[in-house]
PDB file of C-alpha atoms in Angstrom:
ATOM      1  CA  UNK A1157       0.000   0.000   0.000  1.00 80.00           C
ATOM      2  CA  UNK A1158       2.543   2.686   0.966  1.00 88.00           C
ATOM      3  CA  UNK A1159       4.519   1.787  -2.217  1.00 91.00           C
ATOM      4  CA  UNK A1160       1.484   2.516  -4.578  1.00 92.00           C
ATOM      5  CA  UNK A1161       0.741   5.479  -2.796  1.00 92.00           C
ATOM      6  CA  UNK A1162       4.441   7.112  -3.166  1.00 92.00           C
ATOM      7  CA  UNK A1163       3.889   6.029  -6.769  1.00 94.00           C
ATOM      8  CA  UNK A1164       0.541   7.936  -7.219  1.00 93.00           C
ATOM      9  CA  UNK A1165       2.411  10.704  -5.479  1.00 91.00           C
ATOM     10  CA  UNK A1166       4.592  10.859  -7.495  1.00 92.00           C
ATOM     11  CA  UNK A1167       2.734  10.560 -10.515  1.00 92.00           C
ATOM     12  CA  UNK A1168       0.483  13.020  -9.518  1.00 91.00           C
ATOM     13  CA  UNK A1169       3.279  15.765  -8.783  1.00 89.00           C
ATOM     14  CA  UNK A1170       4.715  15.353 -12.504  1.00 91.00           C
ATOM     15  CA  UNK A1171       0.679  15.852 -13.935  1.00 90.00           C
ATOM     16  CA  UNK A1172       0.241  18.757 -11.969  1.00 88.00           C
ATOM     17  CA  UNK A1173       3.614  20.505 -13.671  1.00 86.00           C
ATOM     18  CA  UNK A1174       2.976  19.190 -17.321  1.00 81.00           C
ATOM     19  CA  UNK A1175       1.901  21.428 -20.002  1.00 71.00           C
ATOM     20  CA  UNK A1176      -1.224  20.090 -20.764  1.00 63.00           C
ATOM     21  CA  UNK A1177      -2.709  19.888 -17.306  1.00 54.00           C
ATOM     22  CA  UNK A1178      -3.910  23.857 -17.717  1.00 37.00           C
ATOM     23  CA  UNK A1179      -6.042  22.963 -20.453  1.00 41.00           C
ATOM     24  CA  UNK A1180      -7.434  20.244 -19.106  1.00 46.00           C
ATOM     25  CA  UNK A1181      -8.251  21.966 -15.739  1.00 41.00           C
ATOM     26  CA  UNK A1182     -10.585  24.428 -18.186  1.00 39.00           C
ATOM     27  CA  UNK A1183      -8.092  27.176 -18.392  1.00 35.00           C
ATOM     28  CA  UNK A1184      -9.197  27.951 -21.671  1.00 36.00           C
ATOM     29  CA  UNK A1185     -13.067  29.261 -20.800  1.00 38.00           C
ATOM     30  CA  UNK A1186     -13.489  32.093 -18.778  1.00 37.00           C
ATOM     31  CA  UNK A1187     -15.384  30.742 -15.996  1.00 37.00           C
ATOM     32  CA  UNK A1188     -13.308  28.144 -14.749  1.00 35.00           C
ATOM     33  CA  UNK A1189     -10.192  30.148 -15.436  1.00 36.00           C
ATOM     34  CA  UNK A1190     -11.705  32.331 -12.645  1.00 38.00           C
ATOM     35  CA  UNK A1191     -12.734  29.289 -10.336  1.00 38.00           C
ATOM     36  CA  UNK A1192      -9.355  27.753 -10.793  1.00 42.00           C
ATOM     37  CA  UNK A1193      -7.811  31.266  -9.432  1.00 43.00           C
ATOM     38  CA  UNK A1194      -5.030  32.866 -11.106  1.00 53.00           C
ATOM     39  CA  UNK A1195      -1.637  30.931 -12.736  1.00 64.00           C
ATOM     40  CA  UNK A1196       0.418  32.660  -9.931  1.00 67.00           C
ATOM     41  CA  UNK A1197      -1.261  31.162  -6.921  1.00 75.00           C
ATOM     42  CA  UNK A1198      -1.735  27.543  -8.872  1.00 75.00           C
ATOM     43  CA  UNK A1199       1.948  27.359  -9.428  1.00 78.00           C
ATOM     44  CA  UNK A1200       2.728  28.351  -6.015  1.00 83.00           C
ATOM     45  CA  UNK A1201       0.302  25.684  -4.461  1.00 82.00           C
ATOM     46  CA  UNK A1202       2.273  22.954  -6.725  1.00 82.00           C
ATOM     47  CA  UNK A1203       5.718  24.360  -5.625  1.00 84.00           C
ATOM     48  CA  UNK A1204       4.481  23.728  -1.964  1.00 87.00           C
ATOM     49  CA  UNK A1205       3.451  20.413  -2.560  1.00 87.00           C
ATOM     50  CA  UNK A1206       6.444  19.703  -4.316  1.00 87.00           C
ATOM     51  CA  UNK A1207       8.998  21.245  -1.967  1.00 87.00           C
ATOM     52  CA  UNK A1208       7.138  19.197   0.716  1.00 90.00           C
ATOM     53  CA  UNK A1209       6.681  16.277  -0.506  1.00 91.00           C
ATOM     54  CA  UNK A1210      10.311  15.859  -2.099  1.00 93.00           C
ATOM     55  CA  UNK A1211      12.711  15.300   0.859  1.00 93.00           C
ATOM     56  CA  UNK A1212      10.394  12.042   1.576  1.00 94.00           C
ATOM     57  CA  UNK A1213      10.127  10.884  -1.606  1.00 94.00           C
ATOM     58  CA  UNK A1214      13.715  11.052  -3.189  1.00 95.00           C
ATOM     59  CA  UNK A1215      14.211   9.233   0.456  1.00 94.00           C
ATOM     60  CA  UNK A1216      11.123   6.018   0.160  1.00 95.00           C
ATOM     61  CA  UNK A1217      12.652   5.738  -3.310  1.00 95.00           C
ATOM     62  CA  UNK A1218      15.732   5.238  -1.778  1.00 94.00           C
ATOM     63  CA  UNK A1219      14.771   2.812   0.628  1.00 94.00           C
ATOM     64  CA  UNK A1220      12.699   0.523  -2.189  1.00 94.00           C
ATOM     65  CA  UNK A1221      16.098   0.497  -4.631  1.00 93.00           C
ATOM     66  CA  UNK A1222      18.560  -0.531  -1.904  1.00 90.00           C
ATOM     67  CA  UNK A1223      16.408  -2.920   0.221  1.00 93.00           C
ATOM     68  CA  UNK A1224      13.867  -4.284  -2.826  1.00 91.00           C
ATOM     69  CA  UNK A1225      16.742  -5.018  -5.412  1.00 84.00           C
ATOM     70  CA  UNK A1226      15.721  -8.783  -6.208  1.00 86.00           C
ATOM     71  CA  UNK A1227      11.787  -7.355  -7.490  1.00 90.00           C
ATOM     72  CA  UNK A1228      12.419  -6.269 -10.459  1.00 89.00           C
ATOM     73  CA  UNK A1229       8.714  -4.763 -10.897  1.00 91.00           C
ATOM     74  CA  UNK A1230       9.613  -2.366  -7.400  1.00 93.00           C
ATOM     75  CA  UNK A1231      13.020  -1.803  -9.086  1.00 93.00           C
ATOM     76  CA  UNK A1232      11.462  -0.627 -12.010  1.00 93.00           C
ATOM     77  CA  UNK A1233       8.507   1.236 -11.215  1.00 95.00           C
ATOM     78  CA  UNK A1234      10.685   3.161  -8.491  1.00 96.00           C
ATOM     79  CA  UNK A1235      12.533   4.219 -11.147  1.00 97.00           C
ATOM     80  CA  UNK A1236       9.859   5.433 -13.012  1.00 96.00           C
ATOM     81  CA  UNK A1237       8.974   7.701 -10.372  1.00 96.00           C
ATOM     82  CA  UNK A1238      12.668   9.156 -10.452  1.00 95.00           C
ATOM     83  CA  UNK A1239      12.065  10.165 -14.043  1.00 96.00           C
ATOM     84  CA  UNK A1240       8.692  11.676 -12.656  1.00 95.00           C
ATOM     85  CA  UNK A1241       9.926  13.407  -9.844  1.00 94.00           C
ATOM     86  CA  UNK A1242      13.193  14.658 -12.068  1.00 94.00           C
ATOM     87  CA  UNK A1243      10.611  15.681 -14.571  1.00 94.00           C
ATOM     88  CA  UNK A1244       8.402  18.035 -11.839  1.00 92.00           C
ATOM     89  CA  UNK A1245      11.571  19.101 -10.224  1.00 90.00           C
ATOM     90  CA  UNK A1246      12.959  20.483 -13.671  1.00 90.00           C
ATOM     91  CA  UNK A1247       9.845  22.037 -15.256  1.00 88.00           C
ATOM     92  CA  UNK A1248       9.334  24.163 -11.918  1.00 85.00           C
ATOM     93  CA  UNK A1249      12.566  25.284 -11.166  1.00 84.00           C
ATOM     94  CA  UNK A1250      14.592  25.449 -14.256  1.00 84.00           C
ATOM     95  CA  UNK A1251      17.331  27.892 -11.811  1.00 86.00           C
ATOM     96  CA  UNK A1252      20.880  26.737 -11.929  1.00 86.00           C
ATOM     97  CA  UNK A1253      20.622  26.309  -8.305  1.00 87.00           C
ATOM     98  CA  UNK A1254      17.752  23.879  -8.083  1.00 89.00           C
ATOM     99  CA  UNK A1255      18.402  22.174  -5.097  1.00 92.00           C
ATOM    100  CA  UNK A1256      15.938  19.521  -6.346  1.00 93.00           C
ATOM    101  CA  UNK A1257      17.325  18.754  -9.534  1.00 94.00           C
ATOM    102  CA  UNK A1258      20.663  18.695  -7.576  1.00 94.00           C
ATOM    103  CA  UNK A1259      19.345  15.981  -5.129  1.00 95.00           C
ATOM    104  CA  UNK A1260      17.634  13.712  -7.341  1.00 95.00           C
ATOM    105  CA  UNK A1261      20.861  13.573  -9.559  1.00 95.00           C
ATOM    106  CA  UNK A1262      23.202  13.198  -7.019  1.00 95.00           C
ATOM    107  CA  UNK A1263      21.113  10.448  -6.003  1.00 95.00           C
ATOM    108  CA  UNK A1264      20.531   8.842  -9.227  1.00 96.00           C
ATOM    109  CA  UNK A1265      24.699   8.973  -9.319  1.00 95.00           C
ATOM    110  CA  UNK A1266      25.165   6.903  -6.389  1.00 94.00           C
ATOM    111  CA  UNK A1267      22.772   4.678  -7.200  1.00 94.00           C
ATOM    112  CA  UNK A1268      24.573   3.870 -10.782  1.00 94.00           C
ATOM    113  CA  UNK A1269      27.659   2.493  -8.939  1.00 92.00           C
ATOM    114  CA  UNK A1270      27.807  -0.095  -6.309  1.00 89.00           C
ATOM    115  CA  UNK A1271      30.073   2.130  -4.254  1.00 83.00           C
ATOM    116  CA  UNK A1272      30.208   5.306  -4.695  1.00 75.00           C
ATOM    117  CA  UNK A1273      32.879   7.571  -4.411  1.00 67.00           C
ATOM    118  CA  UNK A1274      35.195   4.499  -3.689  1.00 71.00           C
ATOM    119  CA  UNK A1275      37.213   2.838  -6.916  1.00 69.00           C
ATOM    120  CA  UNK A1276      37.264  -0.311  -5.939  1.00 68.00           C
ATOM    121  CA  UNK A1277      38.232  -2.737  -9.294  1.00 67.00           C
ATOM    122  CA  UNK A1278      36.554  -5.837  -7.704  1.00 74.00           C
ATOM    123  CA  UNK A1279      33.220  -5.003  -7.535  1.00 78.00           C
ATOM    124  CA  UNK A1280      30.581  -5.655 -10.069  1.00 81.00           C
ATOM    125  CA  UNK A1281      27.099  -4.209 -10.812  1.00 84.00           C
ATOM    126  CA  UNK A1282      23.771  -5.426  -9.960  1.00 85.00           C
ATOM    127  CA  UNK A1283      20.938  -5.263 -11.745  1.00 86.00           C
ATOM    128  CA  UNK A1284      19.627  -2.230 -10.117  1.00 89.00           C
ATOM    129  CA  UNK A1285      22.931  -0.491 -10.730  1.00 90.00           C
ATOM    130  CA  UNK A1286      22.170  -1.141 -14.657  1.00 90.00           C
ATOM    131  CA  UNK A1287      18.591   0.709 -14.349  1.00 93.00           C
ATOM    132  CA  UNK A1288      19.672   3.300 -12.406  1.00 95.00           C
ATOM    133  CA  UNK A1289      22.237   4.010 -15.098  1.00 95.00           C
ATOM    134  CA  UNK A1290      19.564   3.726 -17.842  1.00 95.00           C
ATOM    135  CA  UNK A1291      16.849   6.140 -16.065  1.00 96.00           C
ATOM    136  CA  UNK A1292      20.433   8.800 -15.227  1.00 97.00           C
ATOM    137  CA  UNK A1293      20.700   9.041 -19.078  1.00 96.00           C
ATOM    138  CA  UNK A1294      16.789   8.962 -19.963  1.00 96.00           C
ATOM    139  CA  UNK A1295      17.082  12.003 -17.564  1.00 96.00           C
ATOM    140  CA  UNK A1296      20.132  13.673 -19.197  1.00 95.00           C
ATOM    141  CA  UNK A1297      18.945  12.653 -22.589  1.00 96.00           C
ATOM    142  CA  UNK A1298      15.667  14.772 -22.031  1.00 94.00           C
ATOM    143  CA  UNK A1299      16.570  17.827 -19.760  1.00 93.00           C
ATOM    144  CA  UNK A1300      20.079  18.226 -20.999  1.00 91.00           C
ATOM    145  CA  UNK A1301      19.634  22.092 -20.770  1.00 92.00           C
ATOM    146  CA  UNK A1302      18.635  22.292 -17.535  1.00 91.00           C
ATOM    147  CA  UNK A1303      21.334  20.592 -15.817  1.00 92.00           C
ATOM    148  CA  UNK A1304      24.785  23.324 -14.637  1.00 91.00           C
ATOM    149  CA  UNK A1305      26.786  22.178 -11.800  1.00 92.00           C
ATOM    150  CA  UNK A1306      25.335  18.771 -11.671  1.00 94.00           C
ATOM    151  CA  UNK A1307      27.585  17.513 -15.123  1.00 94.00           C
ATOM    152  CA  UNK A1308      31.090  17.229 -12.401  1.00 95.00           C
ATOM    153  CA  UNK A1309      28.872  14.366 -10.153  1.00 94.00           C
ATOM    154  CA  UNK A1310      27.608  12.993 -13.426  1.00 96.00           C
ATOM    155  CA  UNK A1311      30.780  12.705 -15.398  1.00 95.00           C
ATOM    156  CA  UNK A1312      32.314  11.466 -12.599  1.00 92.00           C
ATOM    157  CA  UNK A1313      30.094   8.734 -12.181  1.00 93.00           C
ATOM    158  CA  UNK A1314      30.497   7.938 -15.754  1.00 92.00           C
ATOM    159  CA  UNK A1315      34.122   7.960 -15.358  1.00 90.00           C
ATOM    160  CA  UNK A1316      33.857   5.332 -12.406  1.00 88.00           C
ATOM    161  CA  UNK A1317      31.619   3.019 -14.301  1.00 88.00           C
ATOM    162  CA  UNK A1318      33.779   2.871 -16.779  1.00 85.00           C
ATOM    163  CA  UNK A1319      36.355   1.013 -14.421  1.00 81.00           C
ATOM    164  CA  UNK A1320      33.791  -1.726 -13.677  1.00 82.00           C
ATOM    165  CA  UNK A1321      32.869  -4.880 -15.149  1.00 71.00           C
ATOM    166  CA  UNK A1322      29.212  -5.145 -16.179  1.00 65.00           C
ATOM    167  CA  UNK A1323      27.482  -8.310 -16.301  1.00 62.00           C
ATOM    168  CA  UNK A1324      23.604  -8.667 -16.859  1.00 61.00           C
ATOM    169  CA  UNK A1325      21.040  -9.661 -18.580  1.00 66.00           C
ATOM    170  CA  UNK A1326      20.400  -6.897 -20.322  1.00 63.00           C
ATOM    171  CA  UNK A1327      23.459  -6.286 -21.609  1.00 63.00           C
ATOM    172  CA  UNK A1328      25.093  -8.679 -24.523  1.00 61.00           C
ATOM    173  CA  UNK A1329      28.003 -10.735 -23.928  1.00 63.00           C
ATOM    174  CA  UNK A1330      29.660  -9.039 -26.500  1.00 61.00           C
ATOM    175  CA  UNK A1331      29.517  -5.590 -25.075  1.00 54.00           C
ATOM    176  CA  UNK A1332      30.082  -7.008 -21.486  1.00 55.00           C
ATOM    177  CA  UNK A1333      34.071  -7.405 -21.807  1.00 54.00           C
TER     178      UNK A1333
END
């Protein structure tokens, strides 16, 4: 229950940022524009609920990744709701000093490697490693302009994976070695 309901939270944090979500809240008629209340104070209700529902989130997301590693549907959807959160986080903020954006990468970094900030030639990455690598560069792949200061932790996670051996399912054999 509490991991379908950080999941709808989530979700419902990146709807409430997207684009379309004005239009579909009747933005366009008169009437409702003026029951909805103006843009401003929307936007600043969503910033609240995203500025207090963050800290807990990045954290339960966290917690499923390192202790729920073996389900791969947990795995998975928790990293969905990285991308979501990453998404919200970006289209409110886009300031180079988005605290936000700088949490949920740093995050996503130490998540990629099975110890971070240590080079240690022995160890090998799990499977969760691999999809925290592949949701990192969905992320960088779609909001490449609105990361600054975060490229150093990035690059430098790069840099460490490519010390480690990879083995996994997902990837071939052939580009394993």
């Amino acid at each position: 229950l509490a991991f379908r309901c950080i999941m709808a939270l989530v979700h419902s944090t990146k709807e409430a940022v997207s684009p379309g979500t004005l239009s579909s809240l009747g933005r366009g008629n008169e009437s409702s524009y003026n029951t909805c209340k103006s843009q401003p104070n929307r936007n600043h209700f969503i910033d609240a609920i995203l500025n207090g529902s963050f800290a807990p989130s990045v954290s339960v997301l966290q917690h499923y990744i390192k202790r729920m590693y073996g389900s791969h549907v947990v795995v998975s959807q928790t990293f969905k709701s990285y991308e979501e959160l990453a998404f919200a986080s970006m289209a409110m903020d886009r300031a180079p000093d988005n605290l936000r954006r700088h949490a949920i990468l740093t995050s996503l970094c130490k998540l990629c490697l099975p110890s971070w900030g240590k080079k240690r030639t022995n160890t090998q990455l799990k499977e969760s490693n691999i999809d925290a690598i592949w949701t990192l560069i969905r992320i960088i792949h779609t909001h490449y302009e609105d990361i600054f200061d975060e490229w150093h932790a990035i690059l430098s996670t790069l840099d460490q994976l490519s010390s480690i051996s990879m083995s996994s399912k997902k990837i071939p054999d052939t580009h394993a070695k």
